[in-house]
PDB file of C-alpha atoms in Angstrom:
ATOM      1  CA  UNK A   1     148.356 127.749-127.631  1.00 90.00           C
ATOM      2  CA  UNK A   2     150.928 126.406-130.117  1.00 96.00           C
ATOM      3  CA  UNK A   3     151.100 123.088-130.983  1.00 98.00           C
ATOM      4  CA  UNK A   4     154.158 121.358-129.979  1.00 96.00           C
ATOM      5  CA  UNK A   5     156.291 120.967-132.485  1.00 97.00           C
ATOM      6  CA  UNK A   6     159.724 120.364-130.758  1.00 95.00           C
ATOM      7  CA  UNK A   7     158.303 117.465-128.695  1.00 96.00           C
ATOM      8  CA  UNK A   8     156.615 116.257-132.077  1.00 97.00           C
ATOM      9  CA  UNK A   9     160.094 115.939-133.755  1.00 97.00           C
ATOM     10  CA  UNK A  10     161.552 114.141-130.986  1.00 97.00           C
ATOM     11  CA  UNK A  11     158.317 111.520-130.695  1.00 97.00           C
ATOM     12  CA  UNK A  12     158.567 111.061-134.506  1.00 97.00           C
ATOM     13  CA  UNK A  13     162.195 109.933-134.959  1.00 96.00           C
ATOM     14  CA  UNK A  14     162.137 107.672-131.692  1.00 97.00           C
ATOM     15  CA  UNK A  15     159.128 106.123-133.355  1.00 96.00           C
ATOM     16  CA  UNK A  16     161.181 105.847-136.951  1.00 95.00           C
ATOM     17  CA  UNK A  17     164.090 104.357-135.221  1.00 95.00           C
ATOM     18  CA  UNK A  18     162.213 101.880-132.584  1.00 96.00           C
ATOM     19  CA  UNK A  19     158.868 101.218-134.088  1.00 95.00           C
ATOM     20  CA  UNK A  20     156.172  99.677-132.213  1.00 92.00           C
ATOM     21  CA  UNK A  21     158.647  99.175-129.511  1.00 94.00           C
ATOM     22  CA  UNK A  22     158.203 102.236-127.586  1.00 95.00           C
ATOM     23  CA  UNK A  23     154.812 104.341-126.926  1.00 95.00           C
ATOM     24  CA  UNK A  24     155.212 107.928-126.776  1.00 96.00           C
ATOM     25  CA  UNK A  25     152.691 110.138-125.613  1.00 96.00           C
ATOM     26  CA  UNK A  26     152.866 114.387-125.644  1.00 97.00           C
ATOM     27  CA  UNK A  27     151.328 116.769-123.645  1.00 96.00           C
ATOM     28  CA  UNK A  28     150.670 120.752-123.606  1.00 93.00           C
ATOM     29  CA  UNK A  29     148.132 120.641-120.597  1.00 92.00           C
ATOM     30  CA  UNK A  30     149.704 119.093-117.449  1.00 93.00           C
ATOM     31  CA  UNK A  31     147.026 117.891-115.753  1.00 95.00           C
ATOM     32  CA  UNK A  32     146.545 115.304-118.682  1.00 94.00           C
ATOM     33  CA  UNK A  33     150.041 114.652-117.864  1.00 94.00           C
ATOM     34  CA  UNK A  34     149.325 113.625-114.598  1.00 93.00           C
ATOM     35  CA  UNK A  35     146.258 111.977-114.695  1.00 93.00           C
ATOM     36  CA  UNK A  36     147.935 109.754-116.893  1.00 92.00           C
ATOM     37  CA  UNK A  37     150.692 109.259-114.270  1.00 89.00           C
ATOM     38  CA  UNK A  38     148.698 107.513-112.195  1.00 89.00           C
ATOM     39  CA  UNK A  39     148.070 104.462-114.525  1.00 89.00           C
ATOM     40  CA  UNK A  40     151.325 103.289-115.347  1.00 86.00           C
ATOM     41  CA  UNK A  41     154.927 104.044-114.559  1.00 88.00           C
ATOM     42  CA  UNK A  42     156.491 105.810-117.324  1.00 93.00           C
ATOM     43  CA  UNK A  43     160.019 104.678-118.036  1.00 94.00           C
ATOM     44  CA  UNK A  44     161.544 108.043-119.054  1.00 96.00           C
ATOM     45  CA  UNK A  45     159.730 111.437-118.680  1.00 96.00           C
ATOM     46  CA  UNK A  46     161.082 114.692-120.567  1.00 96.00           C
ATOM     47  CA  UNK A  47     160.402 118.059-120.799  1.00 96.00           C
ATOM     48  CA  UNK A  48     160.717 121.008-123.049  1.00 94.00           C
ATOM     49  CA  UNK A  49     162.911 123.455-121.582  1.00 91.00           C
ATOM     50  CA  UNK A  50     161.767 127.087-122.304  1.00 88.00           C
ATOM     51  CA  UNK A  51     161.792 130.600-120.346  1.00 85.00           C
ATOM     52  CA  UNK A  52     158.208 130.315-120.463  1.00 88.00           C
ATOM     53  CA  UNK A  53     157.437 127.102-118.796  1.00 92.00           C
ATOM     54  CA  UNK A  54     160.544 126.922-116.395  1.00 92.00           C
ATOM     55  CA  UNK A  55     158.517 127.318-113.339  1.00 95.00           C
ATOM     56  CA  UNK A  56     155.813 124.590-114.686  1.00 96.00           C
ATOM     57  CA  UNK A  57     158.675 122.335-115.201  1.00 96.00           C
ATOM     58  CA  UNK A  58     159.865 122.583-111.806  1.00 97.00           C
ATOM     59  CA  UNK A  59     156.876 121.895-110.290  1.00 97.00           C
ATOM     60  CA  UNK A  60     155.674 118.361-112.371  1.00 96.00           C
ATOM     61  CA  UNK A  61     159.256 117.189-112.749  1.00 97.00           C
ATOM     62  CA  UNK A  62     159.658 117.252-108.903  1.00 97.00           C
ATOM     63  CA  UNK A  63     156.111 115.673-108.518  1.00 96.00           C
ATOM     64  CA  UNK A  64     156.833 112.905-110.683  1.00 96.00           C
ATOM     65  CA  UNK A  65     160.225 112.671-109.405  1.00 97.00           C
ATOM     66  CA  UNK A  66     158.907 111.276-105.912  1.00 96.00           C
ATOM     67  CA  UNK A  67     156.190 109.473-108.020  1.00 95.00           C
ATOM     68  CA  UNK A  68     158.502 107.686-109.998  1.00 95.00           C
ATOM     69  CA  UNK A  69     161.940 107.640-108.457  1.00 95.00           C
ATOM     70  CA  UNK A  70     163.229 104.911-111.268  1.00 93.00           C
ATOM     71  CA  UNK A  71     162.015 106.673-114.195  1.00 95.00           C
ATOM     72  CA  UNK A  72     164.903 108.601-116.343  1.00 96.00           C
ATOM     73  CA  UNK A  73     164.121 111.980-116.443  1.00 98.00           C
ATOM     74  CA  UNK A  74     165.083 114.109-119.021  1.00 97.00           C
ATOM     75  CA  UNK A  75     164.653 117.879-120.478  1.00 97.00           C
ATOM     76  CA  UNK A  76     166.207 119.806-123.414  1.00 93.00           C
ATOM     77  CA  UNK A  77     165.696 122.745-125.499  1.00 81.00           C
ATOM     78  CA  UNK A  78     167.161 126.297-126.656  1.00 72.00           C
ATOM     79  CA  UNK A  79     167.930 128.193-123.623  1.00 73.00           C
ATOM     80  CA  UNK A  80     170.666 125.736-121.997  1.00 83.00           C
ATOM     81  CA  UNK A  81     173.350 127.865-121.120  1.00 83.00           C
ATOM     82  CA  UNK A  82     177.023 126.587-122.752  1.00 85.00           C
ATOM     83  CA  UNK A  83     178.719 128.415-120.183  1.00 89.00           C
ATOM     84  CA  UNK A  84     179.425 125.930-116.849  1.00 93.00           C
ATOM     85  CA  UNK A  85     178.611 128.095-113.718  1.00 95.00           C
ATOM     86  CA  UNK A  86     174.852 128.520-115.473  1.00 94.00           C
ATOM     87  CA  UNK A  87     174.081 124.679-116.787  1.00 95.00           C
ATOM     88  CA  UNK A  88     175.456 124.113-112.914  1.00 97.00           C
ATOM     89  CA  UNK A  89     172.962 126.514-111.496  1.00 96.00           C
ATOM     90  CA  UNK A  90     170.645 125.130-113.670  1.00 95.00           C
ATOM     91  CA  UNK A  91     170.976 121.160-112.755  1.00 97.00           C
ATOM     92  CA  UNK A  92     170.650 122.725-109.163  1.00 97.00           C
ATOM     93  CA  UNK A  93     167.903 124.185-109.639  1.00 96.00           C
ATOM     94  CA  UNK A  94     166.066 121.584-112.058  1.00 97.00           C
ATOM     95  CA  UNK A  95     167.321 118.269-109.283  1.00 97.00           C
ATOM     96  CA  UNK A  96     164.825 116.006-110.171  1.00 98.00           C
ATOM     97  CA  UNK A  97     166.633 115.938-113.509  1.00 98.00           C
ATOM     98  CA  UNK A  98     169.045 112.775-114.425  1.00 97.00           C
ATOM     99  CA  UNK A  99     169.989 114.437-117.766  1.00 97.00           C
ATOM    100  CA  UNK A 100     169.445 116.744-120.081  1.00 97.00           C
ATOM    101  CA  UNK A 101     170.125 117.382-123.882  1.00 96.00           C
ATOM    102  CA  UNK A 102     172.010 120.205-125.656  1.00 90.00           C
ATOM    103  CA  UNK A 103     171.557 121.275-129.331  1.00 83.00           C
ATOM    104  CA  UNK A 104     168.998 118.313-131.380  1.00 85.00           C
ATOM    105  CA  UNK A 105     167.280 116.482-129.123  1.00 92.00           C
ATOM    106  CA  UNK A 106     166.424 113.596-131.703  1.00 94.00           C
ATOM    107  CA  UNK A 107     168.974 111.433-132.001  1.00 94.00           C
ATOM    108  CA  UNK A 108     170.351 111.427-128.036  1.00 95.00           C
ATOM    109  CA  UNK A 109     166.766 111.256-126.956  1.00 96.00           C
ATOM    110  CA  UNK A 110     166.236 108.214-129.460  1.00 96.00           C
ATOM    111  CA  UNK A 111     169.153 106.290-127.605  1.00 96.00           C
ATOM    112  CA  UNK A 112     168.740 106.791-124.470  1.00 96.00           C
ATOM    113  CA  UNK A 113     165.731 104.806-125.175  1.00 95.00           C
ATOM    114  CA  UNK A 114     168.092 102.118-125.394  1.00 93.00           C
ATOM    115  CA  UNK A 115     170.855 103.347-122.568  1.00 94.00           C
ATOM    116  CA  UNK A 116     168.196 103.156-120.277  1.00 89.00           C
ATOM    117  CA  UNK A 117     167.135  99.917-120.227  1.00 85.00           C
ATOM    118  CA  UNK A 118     171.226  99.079-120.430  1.00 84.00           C
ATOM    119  CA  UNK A 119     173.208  99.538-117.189  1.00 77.00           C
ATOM    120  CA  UNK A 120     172.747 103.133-117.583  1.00 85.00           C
ATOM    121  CA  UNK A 121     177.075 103.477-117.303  1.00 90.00           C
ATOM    122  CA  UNK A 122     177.585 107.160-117.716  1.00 92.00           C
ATOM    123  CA  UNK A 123     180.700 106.367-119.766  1.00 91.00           C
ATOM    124  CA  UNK A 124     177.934 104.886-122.769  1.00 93.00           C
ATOM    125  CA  UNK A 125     176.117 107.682-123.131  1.00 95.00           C
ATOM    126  CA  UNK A 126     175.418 109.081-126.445  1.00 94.00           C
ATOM    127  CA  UNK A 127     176.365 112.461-127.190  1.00 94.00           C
ATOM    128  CA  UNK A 128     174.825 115.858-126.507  1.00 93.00           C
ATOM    129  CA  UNK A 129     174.113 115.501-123.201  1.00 96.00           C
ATOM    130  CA  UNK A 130     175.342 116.990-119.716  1.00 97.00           C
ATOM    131  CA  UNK A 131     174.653 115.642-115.848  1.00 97.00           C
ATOM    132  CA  UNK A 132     175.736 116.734-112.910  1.00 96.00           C
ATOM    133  CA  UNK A 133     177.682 115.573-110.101  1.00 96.00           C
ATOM    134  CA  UNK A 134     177.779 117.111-107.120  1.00 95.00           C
ATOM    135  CA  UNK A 135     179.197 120.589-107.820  1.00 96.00           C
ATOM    136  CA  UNK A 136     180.525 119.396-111.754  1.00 96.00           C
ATOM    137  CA  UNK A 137     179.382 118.852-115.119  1.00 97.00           C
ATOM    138  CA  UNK A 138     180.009 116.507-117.118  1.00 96.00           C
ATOM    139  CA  UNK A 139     179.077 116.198-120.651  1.00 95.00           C
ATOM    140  CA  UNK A 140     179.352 113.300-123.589  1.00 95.00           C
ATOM    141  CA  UNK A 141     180.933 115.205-126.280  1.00 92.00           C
ATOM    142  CA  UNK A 142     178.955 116.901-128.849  1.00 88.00           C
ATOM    143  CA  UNK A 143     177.577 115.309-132.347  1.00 86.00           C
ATOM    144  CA  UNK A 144     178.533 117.139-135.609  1.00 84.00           C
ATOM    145  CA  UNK A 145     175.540 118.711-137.585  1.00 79.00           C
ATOM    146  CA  UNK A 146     174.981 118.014-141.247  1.00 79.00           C
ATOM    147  CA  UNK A 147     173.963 121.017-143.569  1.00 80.00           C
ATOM    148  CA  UNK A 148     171.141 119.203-145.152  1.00 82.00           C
ATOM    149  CA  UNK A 149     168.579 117.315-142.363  1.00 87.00           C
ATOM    150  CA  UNK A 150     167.887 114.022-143.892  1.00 83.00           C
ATOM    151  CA  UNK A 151     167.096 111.888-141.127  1.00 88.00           C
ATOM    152  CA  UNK A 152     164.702 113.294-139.365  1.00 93.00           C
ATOM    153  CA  UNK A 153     161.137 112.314-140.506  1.00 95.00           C
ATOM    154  CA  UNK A 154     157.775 115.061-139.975  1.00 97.00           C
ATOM    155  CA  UNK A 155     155.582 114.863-137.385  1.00 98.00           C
ATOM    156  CA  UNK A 156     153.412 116.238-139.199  1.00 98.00           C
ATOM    157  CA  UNK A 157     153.150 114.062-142.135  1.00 98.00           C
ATOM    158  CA  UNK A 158     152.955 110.980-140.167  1.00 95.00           C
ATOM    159  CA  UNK A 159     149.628 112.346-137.889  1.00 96.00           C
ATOM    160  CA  UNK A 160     152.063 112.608-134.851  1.00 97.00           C
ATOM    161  CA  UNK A 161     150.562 116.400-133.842  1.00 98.00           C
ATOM    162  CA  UNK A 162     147.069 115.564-135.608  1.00 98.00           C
ATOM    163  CA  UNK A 163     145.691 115.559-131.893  1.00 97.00           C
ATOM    164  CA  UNK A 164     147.124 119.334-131.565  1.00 98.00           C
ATOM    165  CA  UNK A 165     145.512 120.293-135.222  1.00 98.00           C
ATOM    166  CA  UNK A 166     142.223 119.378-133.864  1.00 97.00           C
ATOM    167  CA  UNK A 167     142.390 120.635-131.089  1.00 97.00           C
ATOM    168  CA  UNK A 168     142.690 124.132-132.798  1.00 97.00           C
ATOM    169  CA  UNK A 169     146.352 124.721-131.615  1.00 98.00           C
ATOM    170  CA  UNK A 170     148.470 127.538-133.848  1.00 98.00           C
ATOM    171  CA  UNK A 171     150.429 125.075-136.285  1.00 98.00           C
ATOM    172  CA  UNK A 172     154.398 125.859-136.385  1.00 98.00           C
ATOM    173  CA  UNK A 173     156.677 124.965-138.789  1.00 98.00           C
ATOM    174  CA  UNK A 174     160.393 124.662-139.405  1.00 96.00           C
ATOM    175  CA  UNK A 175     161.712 124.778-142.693  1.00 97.00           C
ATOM    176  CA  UNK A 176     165.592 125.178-141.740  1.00 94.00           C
ATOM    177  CA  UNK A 177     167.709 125.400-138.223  1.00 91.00           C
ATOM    178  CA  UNK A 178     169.866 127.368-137.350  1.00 87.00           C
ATOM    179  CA  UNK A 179     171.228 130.916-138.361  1.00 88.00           C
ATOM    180  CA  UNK A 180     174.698 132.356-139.670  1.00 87.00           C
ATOM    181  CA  UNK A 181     175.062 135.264-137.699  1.00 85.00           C
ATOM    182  CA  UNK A 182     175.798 136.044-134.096  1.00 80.00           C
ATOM    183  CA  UNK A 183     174.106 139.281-133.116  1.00 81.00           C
ATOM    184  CA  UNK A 184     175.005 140.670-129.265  1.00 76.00           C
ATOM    185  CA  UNK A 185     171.398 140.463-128.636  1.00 77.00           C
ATOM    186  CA  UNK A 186     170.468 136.907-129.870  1.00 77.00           C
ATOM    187  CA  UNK A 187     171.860 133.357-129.160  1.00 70.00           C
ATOM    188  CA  UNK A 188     170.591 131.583-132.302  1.00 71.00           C
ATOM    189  CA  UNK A 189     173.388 131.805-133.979  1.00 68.00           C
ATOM    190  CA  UNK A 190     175.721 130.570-130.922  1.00 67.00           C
ATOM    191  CA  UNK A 191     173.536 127.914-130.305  1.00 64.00           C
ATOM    192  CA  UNK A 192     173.122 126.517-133.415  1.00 61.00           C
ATOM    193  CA  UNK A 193     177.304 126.499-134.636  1.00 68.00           C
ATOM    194  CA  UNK A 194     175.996 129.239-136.706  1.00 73.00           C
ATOM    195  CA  UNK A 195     175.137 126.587-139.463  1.00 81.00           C
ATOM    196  CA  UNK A 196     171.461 127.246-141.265  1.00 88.00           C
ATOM    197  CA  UNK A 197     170.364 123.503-141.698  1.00 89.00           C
ATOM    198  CA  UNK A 198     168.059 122.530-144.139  1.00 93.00           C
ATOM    199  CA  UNK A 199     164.691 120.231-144.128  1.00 94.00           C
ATOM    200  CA  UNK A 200     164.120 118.517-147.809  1.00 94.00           C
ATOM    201  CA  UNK A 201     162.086 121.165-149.579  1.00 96.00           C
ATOM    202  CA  UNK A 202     159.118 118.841-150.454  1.00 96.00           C
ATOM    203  CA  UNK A 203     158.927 117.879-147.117  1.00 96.00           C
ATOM    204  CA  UNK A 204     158.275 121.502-146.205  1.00 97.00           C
ATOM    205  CA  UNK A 205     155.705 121.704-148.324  1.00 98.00           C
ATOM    206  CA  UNK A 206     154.028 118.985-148.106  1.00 98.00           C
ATOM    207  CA  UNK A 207     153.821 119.624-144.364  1.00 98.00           C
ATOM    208  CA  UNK A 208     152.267 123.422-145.556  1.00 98.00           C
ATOM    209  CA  UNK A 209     149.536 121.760-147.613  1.00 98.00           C
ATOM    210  CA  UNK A 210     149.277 118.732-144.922  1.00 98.00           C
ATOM    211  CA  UNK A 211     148.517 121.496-142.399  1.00 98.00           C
ATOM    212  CA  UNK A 212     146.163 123.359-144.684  1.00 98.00           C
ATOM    213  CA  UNK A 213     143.599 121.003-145.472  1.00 98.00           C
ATOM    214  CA  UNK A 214     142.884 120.146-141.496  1.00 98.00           C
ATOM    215  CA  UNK A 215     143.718 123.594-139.848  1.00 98.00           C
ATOM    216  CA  UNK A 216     141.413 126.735-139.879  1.00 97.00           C
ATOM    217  CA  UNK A 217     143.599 128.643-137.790  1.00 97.00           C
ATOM    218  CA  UNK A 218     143.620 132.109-138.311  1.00 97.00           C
ATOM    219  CA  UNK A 219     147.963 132.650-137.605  1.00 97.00           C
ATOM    220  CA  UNK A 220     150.684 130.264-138.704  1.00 98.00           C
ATOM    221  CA  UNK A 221     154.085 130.429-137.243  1.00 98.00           C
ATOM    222  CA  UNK A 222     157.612 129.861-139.212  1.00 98.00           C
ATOM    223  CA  UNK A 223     160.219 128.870-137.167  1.00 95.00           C
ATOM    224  CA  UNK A 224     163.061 129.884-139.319  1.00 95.00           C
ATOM    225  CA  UNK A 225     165.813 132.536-137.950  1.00 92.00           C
ATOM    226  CA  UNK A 226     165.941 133.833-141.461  1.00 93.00           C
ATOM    227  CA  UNK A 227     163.197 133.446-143.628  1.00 95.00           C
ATOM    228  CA  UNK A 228     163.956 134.643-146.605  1.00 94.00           C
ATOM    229  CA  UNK A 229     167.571 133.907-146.842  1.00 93.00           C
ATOM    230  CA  UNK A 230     167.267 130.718-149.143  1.00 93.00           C
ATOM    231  CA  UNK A 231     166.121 131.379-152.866  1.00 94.00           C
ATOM    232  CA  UNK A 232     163.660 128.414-152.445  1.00 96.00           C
ATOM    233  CA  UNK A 233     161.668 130.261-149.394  1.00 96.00           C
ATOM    234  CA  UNK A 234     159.975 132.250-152.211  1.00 97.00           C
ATOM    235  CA  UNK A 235     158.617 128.703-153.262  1.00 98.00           C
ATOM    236  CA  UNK A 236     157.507 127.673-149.481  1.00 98.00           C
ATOM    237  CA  UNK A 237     156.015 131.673-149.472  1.00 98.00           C
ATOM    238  CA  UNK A 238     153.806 130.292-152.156  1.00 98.00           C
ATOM    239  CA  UNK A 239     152.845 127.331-151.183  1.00 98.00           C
ATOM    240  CA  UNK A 240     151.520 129.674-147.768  1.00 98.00           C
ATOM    241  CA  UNK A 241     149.525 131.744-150.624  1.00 98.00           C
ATOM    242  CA  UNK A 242     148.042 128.935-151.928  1.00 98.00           C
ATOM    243  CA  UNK A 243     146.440 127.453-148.839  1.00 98.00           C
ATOM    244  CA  UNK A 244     145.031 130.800-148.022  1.00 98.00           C
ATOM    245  CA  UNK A 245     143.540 130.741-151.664  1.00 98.00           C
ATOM    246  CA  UNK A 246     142.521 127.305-151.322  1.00 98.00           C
ATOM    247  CA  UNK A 247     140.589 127.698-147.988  1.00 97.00           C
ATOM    248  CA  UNK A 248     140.827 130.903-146.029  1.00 97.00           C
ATOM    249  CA  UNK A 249     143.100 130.478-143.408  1.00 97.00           C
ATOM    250  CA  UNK A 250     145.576 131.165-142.089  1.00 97.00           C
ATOM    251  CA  UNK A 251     145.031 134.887-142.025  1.00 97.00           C
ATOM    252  CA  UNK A 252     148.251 135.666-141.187  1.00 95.00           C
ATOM    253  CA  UNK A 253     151.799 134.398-140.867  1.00 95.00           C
ATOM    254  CA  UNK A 254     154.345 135.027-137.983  1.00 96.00           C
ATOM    255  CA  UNK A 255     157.602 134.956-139.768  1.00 95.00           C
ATOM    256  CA  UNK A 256     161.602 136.153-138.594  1.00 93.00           C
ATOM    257  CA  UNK A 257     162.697 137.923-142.472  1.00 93.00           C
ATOM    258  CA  UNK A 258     166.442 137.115-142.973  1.00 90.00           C
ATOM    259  CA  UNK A 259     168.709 140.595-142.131  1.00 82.00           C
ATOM    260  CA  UNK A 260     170.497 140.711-145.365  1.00 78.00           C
ATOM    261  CA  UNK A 261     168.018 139.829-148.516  1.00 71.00           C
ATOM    262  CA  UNK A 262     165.989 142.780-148.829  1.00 84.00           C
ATOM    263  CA  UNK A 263     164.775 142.356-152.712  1.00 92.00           C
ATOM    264  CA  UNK A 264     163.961 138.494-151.522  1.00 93.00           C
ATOM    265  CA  UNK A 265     161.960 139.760-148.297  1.00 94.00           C
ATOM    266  CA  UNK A 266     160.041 142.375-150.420  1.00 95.00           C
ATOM    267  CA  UNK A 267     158.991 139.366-152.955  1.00 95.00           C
ATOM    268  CA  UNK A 268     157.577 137.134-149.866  1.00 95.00           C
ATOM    269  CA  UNK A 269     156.033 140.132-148.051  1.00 94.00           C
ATOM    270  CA  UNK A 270     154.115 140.923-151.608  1.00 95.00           C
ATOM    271  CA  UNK A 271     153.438 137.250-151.952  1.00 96.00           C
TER     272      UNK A 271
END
């Protein structure tokens, strides 16, 4: 089990933005999510949208749906389709869905904190998302991406997925988004504008040493579509070496090498 890092990112900057104004709560197991269900009425629900947990999804989102017809529920993630006939077929399928979010969640899941408590007028809502009605989709235009990420604060540094590092879950990390290149086989690159987006290098390894002092996990997982392909990912290779000098773990690390730095990738495999 990995811990949750894309829900942790989105839980973080709501929390940055709205303070003690909203409680946010994540899950991994779903019966926790639904024995919580039954003490209070959530006022928005969303999901992580993967291959992996499409069928899981459909089952608690149309539970909860008929539990909670007023709540706003809402899903995102990486495999949501660009092309119409599929996000269709996927709204379809997914009906106890209001909305769901393309490209960063952060931001658009942030303010719909505050659409939903508005009139909820369709014509208001922030950008990045896509509803259906009837047999169309509609969408709010999409957000530009910055090269540098600025704005969005760690999860990890402010105890957001401490819960998951207890509980022994394989940490993940993301150091940068996106990836330059569109191979036939791969959407990264479509998906993310094929811009590589960068988190503030101390914040990367902070989050590495953050990580290592509460985690004896044997396997670590980068999230980056190309590590390797910045000079400073020598630097974050490092600061990996050094926790596993420090205190024994992780054994090993999961990482995606970038396809066209070969003398870099042989210095972080040796490291």
């Amino acid at each position: 089990l990995t811990i949750p890092l894309g829900i942790g990112y989105i839980k973080t900057y709501a929390i940055e933005t709205h303070g003690n104004s909203v409680e946010i709560s994540l899950y991994k197991h779903p019966e926790r999510l639904l024995a919580r269900s039954e003490e209070e009425p959530p006022e928005i629900i969303g999901f992580a949208n993967y291959g992996w947990n499409n069928n899981l999804n459909l089952a608690i989102g149309r539970y909860l749906r008929k539990k909670w017809p007023d709540a706003l529920f809402v899903a995102g993630g990486p495999n949501i389709d660009p092309d119409q006939k599929q996000r269709l077929a996927f709204l379809k399928l997914h009906d106890y869905l209001d909305l769901v979010i393309i490209d960063g969640g952060e931001e658009p899941f942030s303010e719909l904190i505050n659409w939903q408590q508005s009139n909820r007028n369709h014509n208001n809502l922030p950008a990045n998302l896509i509803w259906r009605k009837g047999n169309t989709i509609f969408d709010s235009g999409v957000r530009p991406l910055t090269k540098v990420i600025q704005n969005i604060p760690s999860p990890y540094l402010n105890g957001c997925l401490d819960e998951f590092i207890e509980a022994g879950m394989v940490p993940m990390f993301e150091t940068n988004r996106g990836c330059p290149f569109r191979c036939t086989f791969c959407a990264w690159g479509e998906a993310s504008k094929n811009l590589v987006r960068q988190f503030e290098q101390d914040t990367s390894l902070a989050e590495i040493d953050y990580v290592g002092a509460r985690s004896r996990v044997s396997n670590w997982i980068f999230c980056d579509a190309n590590f390797g392909i910045l000079k400073r990912d020598v630097k974050i290779a490092k600061a990996i070496r050094s926790v596993k000098d420090r205190y024994g773990t992780p054994d090993k690390c999961h990482i995606w090498l970038a396809k066209n730095g070969t003398e870099r990738n042989l210095e972080i495999g040796e490291i």
